[in-house]
XYZ file of C-alpha atoms in Angstrom:
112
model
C 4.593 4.347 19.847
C 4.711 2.506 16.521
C 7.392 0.235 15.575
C 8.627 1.247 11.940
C 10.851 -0.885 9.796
C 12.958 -0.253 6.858
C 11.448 -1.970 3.536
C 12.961 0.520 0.659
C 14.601 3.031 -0.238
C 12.808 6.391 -1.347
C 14.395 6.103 -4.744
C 13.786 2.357 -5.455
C 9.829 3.790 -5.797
C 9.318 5.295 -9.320
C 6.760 7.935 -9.191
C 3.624 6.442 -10.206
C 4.216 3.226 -9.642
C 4.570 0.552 -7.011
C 7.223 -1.192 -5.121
C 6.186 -4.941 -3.409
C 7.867 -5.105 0.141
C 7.766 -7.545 2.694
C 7.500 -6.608 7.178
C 9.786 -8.768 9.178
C 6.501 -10.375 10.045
C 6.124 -11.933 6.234
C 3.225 -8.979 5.819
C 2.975 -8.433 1.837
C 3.593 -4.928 1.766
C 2.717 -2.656 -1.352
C 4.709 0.570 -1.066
C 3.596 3.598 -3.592
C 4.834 7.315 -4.950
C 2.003 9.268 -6.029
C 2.936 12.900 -6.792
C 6.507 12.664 -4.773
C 4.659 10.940 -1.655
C 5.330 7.565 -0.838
C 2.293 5.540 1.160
C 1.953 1.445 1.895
C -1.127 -0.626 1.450
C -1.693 -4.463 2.075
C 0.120 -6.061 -1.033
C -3.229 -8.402 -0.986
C -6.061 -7.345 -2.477
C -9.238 -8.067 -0.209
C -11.437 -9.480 -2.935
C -9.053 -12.953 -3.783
C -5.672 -12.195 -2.115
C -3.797 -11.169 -5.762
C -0.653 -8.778 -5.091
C -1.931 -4.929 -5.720
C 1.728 -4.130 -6.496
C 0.798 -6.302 -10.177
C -1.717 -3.936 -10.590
C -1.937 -0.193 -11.583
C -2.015 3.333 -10.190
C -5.139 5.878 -11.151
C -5.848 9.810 -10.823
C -5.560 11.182 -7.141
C -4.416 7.994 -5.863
C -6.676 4.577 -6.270
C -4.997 1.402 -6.778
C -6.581 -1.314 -8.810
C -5.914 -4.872 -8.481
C -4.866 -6.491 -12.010
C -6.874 -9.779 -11.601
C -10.384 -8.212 -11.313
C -10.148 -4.293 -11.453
C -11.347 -3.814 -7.755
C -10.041 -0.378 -6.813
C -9.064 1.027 -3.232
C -8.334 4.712 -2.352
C -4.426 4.582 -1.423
C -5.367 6.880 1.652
C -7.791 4.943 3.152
C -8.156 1.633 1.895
C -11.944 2.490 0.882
C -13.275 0.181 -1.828
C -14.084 2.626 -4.637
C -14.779 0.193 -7.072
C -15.869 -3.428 -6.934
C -15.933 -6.529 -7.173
C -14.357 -5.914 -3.663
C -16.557 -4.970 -0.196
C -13.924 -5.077 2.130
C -11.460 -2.327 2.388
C -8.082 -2.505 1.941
C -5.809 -2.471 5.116
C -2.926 0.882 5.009
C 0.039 1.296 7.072
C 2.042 4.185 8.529
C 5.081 5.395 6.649
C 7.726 7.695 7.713
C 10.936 9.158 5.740
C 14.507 9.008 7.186
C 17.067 10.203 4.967
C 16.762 7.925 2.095
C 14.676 5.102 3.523
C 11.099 4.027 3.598
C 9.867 2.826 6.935
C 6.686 0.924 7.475
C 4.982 0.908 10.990
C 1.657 -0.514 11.787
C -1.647 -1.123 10.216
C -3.505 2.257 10.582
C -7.430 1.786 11.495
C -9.753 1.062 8.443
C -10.697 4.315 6.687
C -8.648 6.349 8.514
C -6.636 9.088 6.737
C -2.830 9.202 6.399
């Protein structure tokens, strides 16, 4: 079973936007609220390591990376625009109450 840990609360996430967190483990974590659902990406984008939580929040859920525009599917961490190739790494979250909890790194591509 997963280890979660608590990084926010549910309310310190505006919808829309992004929250930078960091795992016990000093893992940059990038929690988001897109349409009242709250998900966690690598706060590193995989094209030159700049924090996605700078960056911006598009349609259906893609996150783009401020420095060069690279954009990632929240979900999965697909690259769905470049100048990245690698996708971007997503972690489990669970509710409890108020609080966000981040567990581990779910497999690349894999749906939340």
């Amino acid at each position: 079973m997963a280890e979660f840990e608590a990084l926010a609360k549910v309310d310190d996430i505006p919808e829309g936007g992004m929250w930078p967190a960091r795992k016990r483990t000093g893992e940059p974590i990038c929690l988001f609220k897109v349409d009242g659902r709250i998900g966690a990406v690598l706060d590193r984008c995989t094209h030159a390591e700049f924090a996605m939580s700078d960056g911006a929040l598009h349609g259906g859920c893609e996150i783009e990376c401020v420095w060069h525009g690279a954009r990632f599917d929240c979900h999965t961490g697909r690259v769905t625009k470049g100048p990245a190739d690698e996708p971007l790494p997503v972690f489990d979250v669970k509710i409890e109450g108020d609080t966000v909890l981040v567990g581990r790194q779910r497999p690349l591509g894999a749906p939340r």
